[in-house]
mmCIF file of C-alpha atoms in Angstrom:
data_model
loop_
_atom_site.group_PDB
_atom_site.id
_atom_site.type_symbol
_atom_site.label_atom_id
_atom_site.label_comp_id
_atom_site.label_asym_id
_atom_site.label_seq_id
_atom_site.Cartn_x
_atom_site.Cartn_y
_atom_site.Cartn_z
ATOM 1 C CA ALA A 1 13.441 30.675 22.905
ATOM 2 C CA SER A 2 9.681 30.825 22.398
ATOM 3 C CA GLU A 3 9.887 33.018 19.303
ATOM 4 C CA VAL A 4 10.345 32.054 15.669
ATOM 5 C CA LYS A 5 13.804 32.303 14.558
ATOM 6 C CA GLY A 6 14.334 34.700 11.675
ATOM 7 C CA THR A 7 12.529 38.083 11.164
ATOM 8 C CA SER A 8 11.073 36.905 7.833
ATOM 9 C CA ASP A 9 9.213 33.760 9.208
ATOM 10 C CA LYS A 10 8.094 35.646 12.306
ATOM 11 C CA SER A 11 6.648 38.700 10.345
ATOM 12 C CA ARG A 12 5.276 36.211 7.769
ATOM 13 C CA VAL A 13 3.541 34.030 10.365
ATOM 14 C CA ASP A 14 2.139 37.266 12.280
ATOM 15 C CA GLY A 15 0.221 38.242 9.104
ATOM 16 C CA PHE A 16 -1.341 34.805 8.848
ATOM 17 C CA LEU A 17 -2.042 34.752 12.689
ATOM 18 C CA GLU A 18 -4.062 37.874 12.500
ATOM 19 C CA LYS A 19 -6.299 36.306 9.562
ATOM 20 C CA ALA A 20 -6.371 33.002 11.234
ATOM 21 C CA TYR A 21 -7.925 34.520 14.491
ATOM 22 C CA LYS A 22 -10.687 36.194 12.226
ATOM 23 C CA GLY A 23 -11.563 32.719 10.838
ATOM 24 C CA GLU A 24 -10.383 33.363 7.406
ATOM 25 C CA VAL A 25 -9.751 30.572 5.013
ATOM 26 C CA LEU A 26 -5.906 31.107 4.345
ATOM 27 C CA PRO A 27 -4.852 30.197 0.864
ATOM 28 C CA VAL A 28 -3.602 26.741 -0.115
ATOM 29 C CA HIS A 29 0.008 28.024 -0.578
ATOM 30 C CA VAL A 30 -0.174 29.379 2.965
ATOM 31 C CA VAL A 31 -1.531 25.980 4.190
ATOM 32 C CA ARG A 32 1.456 24.368 2.496
ATOM 33 C CA TRP A 33 3.811 26.643 4.227
ATOM 34 C CA LEU A 34 2.313 26.303 7.609
ATOM 35 C CA SER A 35 2.168 22.585 7.496
ATOM 36 C CA ALA A 36 5.769 22.266 6.386
ATOM 37 C CA THR A 37 7.081 24.788 8.929
ATOM 38 C CA ALA A 38 5.167 23.327 11.794
ATOM 39 C CA SER A 39 6.356 19.869 10.809
ATOM 40 C CA LYS A 40 9.966 20.810 11.052
ATOM 41 C CA ILE A 41 9.388 22.182 14.587
ATOM 42 C CA MET A 42 7.380 19.119 15.745
ATOM 43 C CA ARG A 43 9.986 16.775 14.184
ATOM 44 C CA GLU A 44 12.509 18.038 16.694
ATOM 45 C CA GLU A 45 9.994 17.224 19.460
ATOM 46 C CA SER A 46 10.093 13.875 21.372
ATOM 47 C CA ASN A 47 7.418 11.275 21.249
ATOM 48 C CA ILE A 48 6.684 12.351 24.812
ATOM 49 C CA VAL A 49 7.007 16.213 25.399
ATOM 50 C CA ASN A 50 8.218 17.306 28.817
ATOM 51 C CA LEU A 51 6.259 20.128 30.192
ATOM 52 C CA GLU A 52 7.047 22.063 33.465
ATOM 53 C CA GLY A 53 5.063 24.364 35.494
ATOM 54 C CA SER A 54 1.321 25.363 34.968
ATOM 55 C CA VAL A 55 -0.292 24.114 31.856
ATOM 56 C CA THR A 56 -3.929 24.401 30.497
ATOM 57 C CA ILE A 57 -5.080 21.215 28.831
ATOM 58 C CA VAL A 58 -7.428 21.266 25.876
ATOM 59 C CA GLY A 59 -9.471 18.216 24.824
ATOM 60 C CA ASP A 60 -11.266 17.344 21.469
ATOM 61 C CA ILE A 61 -12.165 20.415 19.349
ATOM 62 C CA HIS A 62 -13.486 18.850 16.309
ATOM 63 C CA GLY A 63 -13.671 21.839 13.996
ATOM 64 C CA GLN A 64 -15.695 23.999 16.376
ATOM 65 C CA PHE A 65 -13.495 26.926 15.764
ATOM 66 C CA TYR A 66 -15.726 29.641 17.575
ATOM 67 C CA ASP A 67 -15.548 27.480 20.798
ATOM 68 C CA LEU A 68 -11.652 27.326 20.527
ATOM 69 C CA LEU A 69 -11.664 31.239 20.549
ATOM 70 C CA GLU A 70 -13.958 30.929 23.640
ATOM 71 C CA ILE A 71 -11.199 29.060 25.281
ATOM 72 C CA PHE A 72 -8.554 31.722 24.751
ATOM 73 C CA LYS A 73 -10.950 34.371 25.866
ATOM 74 C CA LEU A 74 -11.641 32.326 28.985
ATOM 75 C CA VAL A 75 -8.152 31.322 29.965
ATOM 76 C CA GLY A 76 -6.021 33.695 28.231
ATOM 77 C CA ASN A 77 -4.028 33.807 24.944
ATOM 78 C CA ILE A 78 -0.757 32.142 24.081
ATOM 79 C CA PRO A 79 2.066 33.005 25.002
ATOM 80 C CA SER A 80 0.757 34.412 28.299
ATOM 81 C CA LYS A 81 -0.657 31.026 29.163
ATOM 82 C CA LYS A 82 0.941 27.562 28.306
ATOM 83 C CA TYR A 83 -1.319 25.157 26.348
ATOM 84 C CA LEU A 84 -1.372 21.385 25.746
ATOM 85 C CA PHE A 85 -3.951 20.226 23.094
ATOM 86 C CA LEU A 86 -4.850 16.466 23.069
ATOM 87 C CA GLY A 87 -5.700 16.121 19.466
ATOM 88 C CA ASP A 88 -8.933 15.620 17.508
ATOM 89 C CA TYR A 89 -8.788 19.095 15.991
ATOM 90 C CA VAL A 90 -10.599 18.182 12.762
ATOM 91 C CA ASP A 91 -13.766 16.229 11.734
ATOM 92 C CA ARG A 92 -17.402 16.568 12.867
ATOM 93 C CA GLY A 93 -17.600 20.519 13.119
ATOM 94 C CA ALA A 94 -17.790 22.838 10.415
ATOM 95 C CA ASN A 95 -14.612 24.688 10.550
ATOM 96 C CA SER A 96 -11.693 22.243 10.923
ATOM 97 C CA VAL A 97 -9.573 24.061 8.276
ATOM 98 C CA GLN A 98 -9.662 27.290 10.370
ATOM 99 C CA VAL A 99 -9.070 25.362 13.562
ATOM 100 C CA MET A 100 -6.073 23.653 12.144
ATOM 101 C CA ALA A 101 -4.651 26.869 10.565
ATOM 102 C CA LEU A 102 -4.857 28.813 13.786
ATOM 103 C CA LEU A 103 -3.064 26.238 15.817
ATOM 104 C CA LEU A 104 -0.318 25.765 13.309
ATOM 105 C CA CYS A 105 0.181 29.669 13.184
ATOM 106 C CA LEU A 106 0.397 29.492 16.988
ATOM 107 C CA LYS A 107 2.634 26.463 16.961
ATOM 108 C CA ILE A 108 5.047 28.333 14.583
ATOM 109 C CA ARG A 109 4.941 31.665 16.364
ATOM 110 C CA TYR A 110 5.170 30.360 19.990
ATOM 111 C CA PRO A 111 6.535 26.801 19.652
ATOM 112 C CA THR A 112 7.394 26.401 23.462
ATOM 113 C CA SER A 113 4.020 27.874 24.574
ATOM 114 C CA ILE A 114 1.798 25.423 22.706
ATOM 115 C CA THR A 115 2.081 21.629 22.361
ATOM 116 C CA LEU A 116 -0.074 19.902 19.815
ATOM 117 C CA LEU A 117 -0.559 16.136 20.308
ATOM 118 C CA ARG A 118 -2.035 13.540 17.839
ATOM 119 C CA GLY A 119 -5.707 12.299 18.217
ATOM 120 C CA ASN A 120 -7.217 9.383 16.590
ATOM 121 C CA HIS A 121 -8.749 11.775 13.858
ATOM 122 C CA GLU A 122 -5.341 13.064 12.812
ATOM 123 C CA CYS A 123 -4.757 10.608 10.201
ATOM 124 C CA ARG A 124 -5.717 10.064 6.593
ATOM 125 C CA ARG A 125 -8.103 7.093 6.969
ATOM 126 C CA ILE A 126 -10.438 8.759 9.640
ATOM 127 C CA SER A 127 -10.112 12.460 8.303
ATOM 128 C CA SER A 128 -11.247 11.314 4.785
ATOM 129 C CA ALA A 129 -14.423 9.536 6.197
ATOM 130 C CA TYR A 130 -15.602 12.104 8.931
ATOM 131 C CA GLY A 131 -15.766 15.447 7.334
ATOM 132 C CA PHE A 132 -12.211 17.057 6.994
ATOM 133 C CA HIS A 133 -11.719 15.852 3.501
ATOM 134 C CA THR A 134 -15.139 17.060 2.376
ATOM 135 C CA GLU A 135 -14.570 20.431 4.077
ATOM 136 C CA CYS A 136 -11.162 20.944 2.361
ATOM 137 C CA LEU A 137 -12.832 20.213 -1.127
ATOM 138 C CA SER A 138 -15.700 22.470 -0.289
ATOM 139 C CA LYS A 139 -13.564 25.485 0.935
ATOM 140 C CA TYR A 140 -10.776 25.302 -1.726
ATOM 141 C CA GLY A 141 -12.471 23.476 -4.671
ATOM 142 C CA GLY A 142 -11.468 20.018 -6.122
ATOM 143 C CA GLY A 143 -7.762 20.205 -6.890
ATOM 144 C CA GLN A 144 -6.613 22.794 -4.347
ATOM 145 C CA GLY A 145 -8.861 21.145 -1.774
ATOM 146 C CA LEU A 146 -7.158 17.727 -2.314
ATOM 147 C CA ASP A 147 -3.857 19.634 -1.983
ATOM 148 C CA ALA A 148 -4.911 21.406 1.254
ATOM 149 C CA TRP A 149 -5.961 17.949 2.850
ATOM 150 C CA LYS A 150 -2.725 16.386 1.654
ATOM 151 C CA TYR A 151 -0.625 19.032 3.258
ATOM 152 C CA PHE A 152 -2.515 18.907 6.519
ATOM 153 C CA THR A 153 -2.496 15.099 6.766
ATOM 154 C CA ASP A 154 1.099 14.918 6.014
ATOM 155 C CA MET A 155 1.900 17.273 8.982
ATOM 156 C CA PHE A 156 -0.343 14.904 11.347
ATOM 157 C CA ASP A 157 2.355 12.244 10.990
ATOM 158 C CA TYR A 158 4.685 14.696 13.029
ATOM 159 C CA LEU A 159 2.462 15.412 15.862
ATOM 160 C CA PRO A 160 3.836 14.042 19.150
ATOM 161 C CA ILE A 161 2.097 11.212 20.891
ATOM 162 C CA ALA A 162 2.056 12.333 24.569
ATOM 163 C CA ALA A 163 3.286 14.860 27.236
ATOM 164 C CA LEU A 164 4.679 14.197 30.585
ATOM 165 C CA ILE A 165 3.592 17.315 33.038
ATOM 166 C CA ASN A 166 5.955 18.023 35.999
ATOM 167 C CA GLY A 167 7.264 14.426 35.543
ATOM 168 C CA LYS A 168 4.070 12.958 37.162
ATOM 169 C CA VAL A 169 1.144 13.380 34.830
ATOM 170 C CA LEU A 170 0.881 11.550 31.566
ATOM 171 C CA ALA A 171 -1.266 13.237 28.964
ATOM 172 C CA ILE A 172 -2.368 11.257 25.772
ATOM 173 C CA HIS A 173 -5.387 11.530 23.486
ATOM 174 C CA GLY A 174 -7.002 7.985 24.262
ATOM 175 C CA GLY A 175 -5.457 5.636 26.729
ATOM 176 C CA LEU A 176 -3.207 2.626 27.494
ATOM 177 C CA SER A 177 -2.037 -0.165 25.297
ATOM 178 C CA PRO A 178 -1.637 -3.877 26.242
ATOM 179 C CA GLY A 179 1.614 -3.581 23.992
ATOM 180 C CA ILE A 180 3.173 -0.861 26.308
ATOM 181 C CA VAL A 181 4.196 -1.264 29.879
ATOM 182 C CA SER A 182 6.725 1.644 30.138
ATOM 183 C CA LEU A 183 6.991 5.442 28.954
ATOM 184 C CA ASP A 184 10.284 4.442 27.429
ATOM 185 C CA GLN A 185 8.410 2.121 24.940
ATOM 186 C CA ILE A 186 6.408 5.064 23.771
ATOM 187 C CA ARG A 187 9.502 7.274 23.616
ATOM 188 C CA VAL A 188 10.944 4.720 20.925
ATOM 189 C CA LEU A 189 7.735 4.305 18.763
ATOM 190 C CA GLU A 190 7.984 5.194 15.207
ATOM 191 C CA ARG A 191 5.589 8.040 15.037
ATOM 192 C CA PHE A 192 6.301 9.567 11.652
ATOM 193 C CA THR A 193 3.607 7.478 9.998
ATOM 194 C CA GLU A 194 0.028 6.782 9.325
ATOM 195 C CA LEU A 195 -1.886 5.314 12.208
ATOM 196 C CA GLU A 196 -1.967 1.432 11.530
ATOM 197 C CA LYS A 197 -4.859 -0.557 12.729
ATOM 198 C CA SER A 198 -4.193 -2.519 15.852
ATOM 199 C CA SER A 199 -0.675 -1.098 16.522
ATOM 200 C CA PRO A 200 0.383 0.283 19.992
ATOM 201 C CA LEU A 201 0.465 3.778 18.564
ATOM 202 C CA GLN A 202 -3.192 3.458 17.386
ATOM 203 C CA HIS A 203 -4.186 1.938 20.778
ATOM 204 C CA LEU A 204 -2.796 5.174 22.668
ATOM 205 C CA MET A 205 -5.264 7.231 20.473
ATOM 206 C CA TRP A 206 -8.314 4.967 20.690
ATOM 207 C CA SER A 207 -8.492 3.308 24.065
ATOM 208 C CA ASP A 208 -10.824 4.172 27.028
ATOM 209 C CA PRO A 209 -10.967 3.661 30.797
ATOM 210 C CA THR A 210 -13.803 1.499 32.189
ATOM 211 C CA GLU A 211 -15.098 0.769 35.451
ATOM 212 C CA ASN A 212 -16.839 -2.291 34.410
ATOM 213 C CA HIS A 213 -13.853 -4.547 33.541
ATOM 214 C CA ARG A 214 -10.456 -5.502 34.954
ATOM 215 C CA GLY A 215 -7.484 -5.952 32.703
ATOM 216 C CA PHE A 216 -7.612 -4.936 28.893
ATOM 217 C CA TYR A 217 -11.110 -5.655 27.171
ATOM 218 C CA LYS A 218 -12.229 -5.440 23.606
ATOM 219 C CA SER A 219 -13.573 -1.764 22.553
ATOM 220 C CA ASP A 220 -16.971 -1.482 20.778
ATOM 221 C CA ARG A 221 -15.194 1.269 18.897
ATOM 222 C CA GLY A 222 -13.495 -1.367 16.889
ATOM 223 C CA ASN A 223 -10.045 0.015 17.580
ATOM 224 C CA GLY A 224 -8.084 0.146 20.634
ATOM 225 C CA PHE A 225 -9.197 -1.358 24.176
ATOM 226 C CA LEU A 226 -11.073 -0.693 27.289
ATOM 227 C CA PHE A 227 -8.698 -0.808 30.268
ATOM 228 C CA GLY A 228 -9.542 -1.088 34.003
ATOM 229 C CA GLU A 229 -8.153 0.448 37.236
ATOM 230 C CA ASP A 230 -5.843 -2.368 37.865
ATOM 231 C CA ILE A 231 -4.037 -1.622 34.471
ATOM 232 C CA VAL A 232 -3.700 2.029 35.508
ATOM 233 C CA ASN A 233 -2.377 1.251 38.811
ATOM 234 C CA PHE A 234 0.358 -1.124 37.400
ATOM 235 C CA PHE A 235 1.384 1.407 34.888
ATOM 236 C CA PHE A 236 1.500 4.058 37.237
ATOM 237 C CA GLN A 237 3.698 1.978 39.707
ATOM 238 C CA VAL A 238 6.218 0.935 36.880
ATOM 239 C CA ASN A 239 6.385 4.687 35.560
ATOM 240 C CA GLU A 240 6.096 6.561 38.816
ATOM 241 C CA LEU A 241 3.036 8.528 37.724
ATOM 242 C CA LYS A 242 0.124 10.111 39.805
ATOM 243 C CA MET A 243 -2.422 11.114 36.887
ATOM 244 C CA LEU A 244 -3.468 10.217 33.404
ATOM 245 C CA VAL A 245 -5.198 13.038 31.520
ATOM 246 C CA ARG A 246 -6.936 12.171 28.227
ATOM 247 C CA SER A 247 -9.807 13.270 26.057
ATOM 248 C CA HIS A 248 -11.520 11.110 23.250
ATOM 249 C CA GLN A 249 -14.810 10.623 25.110
ATOM 250 C CA LEU A 250 -17.732 13.014 25.098
ATOM 251 C CA CYS A 251 -18.708 13.956 28.531
ATOM 252 C CA LYS A 252 -22.098 15.638 29.312
ATOM 253 C CA ASP A 253 -20.508 17.993 32.073
ATOM 254 C CA GLY A 254 -17.321 18.707 29.909
ATOM 255 C CA TYR A 255 -15.233 16.411 32.102
ATOM 256 C CA GLN A 256 -14.986 13.045 34.020
ATOM 257 C CA THR A 257 -12.888 11.853 36.860
ATOM 258 C CA GLN A 258 -12.327 7.965 37.405
ATOM 259 C CA PHE A 259 -10.360 5.772 39.708
ATOM 260 C CA ASN A 260 -10.188 8.022 42.640
ATOM 261 C CA ASN A 261 -9.090 11.128 40.272
ATOM 262 C CA LYS A 262 -6.198 9.185 38.779
ATOM 263 C CA VAL A 263 -7.700 9.500 35.291
ATOM 264 C CA LEU A 264 -9.182 12.717 34.142
ATOM 265 C CA THR A 265 -11.138 13.094 30.910
ATOM 266 C CA VAL A 266 -11.408 16.599 29.420
ATOM 267 C CA TRP A 267 -13.717 17.445 26.536
ATOM 268 C CA SER A 268 -13.414 20.779 24.846
ATOM 269 C CA ALA A 269 -16.342 20.682 22.161
ATOM 270 C CA PRO A 270 -19.460 22.267 23.678
ATOM 271 C CA ASN A 271 -22.725 21.194 22.215
ATOM 272 C CA TYR A 272 -20.949 18.720 20.273
ATOM 273 C CA CYS A 273 -21.844 18.535 16.608
ATOM 274 C CA TYR A 274 -23.949 21.488 17.308
ATOM 275 C CA ARG A 275 -26.767 19.260 18.808
ATOM 276 C CA MET A 276 -25.503 17.075 21.785
ATOM 277 C CA GLY A 277 -26.274 19.863 24.502
ATOM 278 C CA ASN A 278 -23.172 19.054 26.506
ATOM 279 C CA LYS A 279 -20.830 21.433 28.334
ATOM 280 C CA ALA A 280 -17.197 21.627 27.626
ATOM 281 C CA SER A 281 -14.001 22.178 29.805
ATOM 282 C CA VAL A 282 -10.405 22.853 29.867
ATOM 283 C CA LEU A 283 -8.120 21.516 32.690
ATOM 284 C CA THR A 284 -5.340 23.353 34.322
ATOM 285 C CA ILE A 285 -2.524 21.561 36.222
ATOM 286 C CA ASP A 286 -0.011 23.642 38.366
ATOM 287 C CA LYS A 287 3.483 22.799 39.336
ATOM 288 C CA ASP A 288 2.197 21.137 42.524
ATOM 289 C CA LEU A 289 -0.221 18.996 40.501
ATOM 290 C CA LYS A 290 -3.070 20.732 41.801
ATOM 291 C CA TYR A 291 -5.797 20.747 39.025
ATOM 292 C CA SER A 292 -9.070 22.418 38.293
ATOM 293 C CA PHE A 293 -11.629 22.141 35.504
ATOM 294 C CA THR A 294 -13.139 25.338 33.817
ATOM 295 C CA THR A 295 -16.276 24.610 32.147
ATOM 296 C CA PHE A 296 -18.079 26.588 29.371
ATOM 297 C CA ASP A 297 -20.883 26.621 26.841
ATOM 298 C CA ALA A 298 -20.961 26.869 23.089
ATOM 299 C CA SER A 299 -20.273 30.160 21.566
ATOM 300 C CA SER A 300 -23.429 31.958 20.183
ATOM 301 C CA ARG A 301 -21.611 32.201 16.943
ATOM 302 C CA ASN A 302 -22.368 28.455 16.346
ATOM 303 C CA ALA A 303 -26.122 29.241 15.921
ATOM 304 C CA LYS A 304 -26.141 29.056 11.992
ATOM 305 C CA TYR A 305 -24.244 25.624 12.143
ATOM 306 C CA ALA A 306 -26.864 24.298 14.751
ATOM 307 C CA ALA A 307 -29.696 25.356 12.443
ATOM 308 C CA GLU A 308 -28.233 23.408 9.683
ATOM 309 C CA VAL A 309 -28.131 20.165 11.701
ATOM 310 C CA GLU A 310 -31.720 20.406 12.974
#
């Protein structure tokens, strides 16, 4: 079930996958095919993807391609390991095009071994302002660059919103929304669309937990909300959950645990923007809900990008 149907698609994507692992910039007609083919697969996935067994969870990557390769080296390759990515694949870093191409190749080749969720940067408004649009233009040239960005951003509309791991752990990019009390409300959201400001869909990708407030509180980000432990406890009670796993916030140590380990934040972009000096992590959760963070440092292959921002 985890293999591509049809020998031609399989052999076709294998050739692209080999190049994508090397960090080659794939031609724009390949980007079009990858985006359309992955969109067809993801269109069939629920807003909340059900995952069983052991899964490795990856937080924000933000175009740091060589650090993504470090994760596979550290934990193991797909399909020998099952991965869940929490979004924010693009912007900020230097190689969003290569990150996106590799992840799409893997999704097409091993659809049940990798789940890609949507982050707040997987939309037209944000990715046109924080680097991805500019990177597409610079790597492909004007007309083709615009096409590549359009193919990728059209595909973003098909990314699922959340994952439910072993029935008890909700994984999502950002956090909770005052407009959503139950998982069933997430299941029926219209997701095949641009992220609209102040919508529950957008809140799920922008909100953050806080230990400083009860209830929902206006976020300094200008989008989403801050939410307190009381909100988490109520949401868990209604939906019979044990943990919320999310990304979206830079963590100096690569991860953070809050509210007696009920909320786990995993951050997977080490030395973020090639200058923040932070560690990164991935999170593995097994079938019994035992979890462990694996931390790692930035790849030495990032040195040239670090030099550019100094």
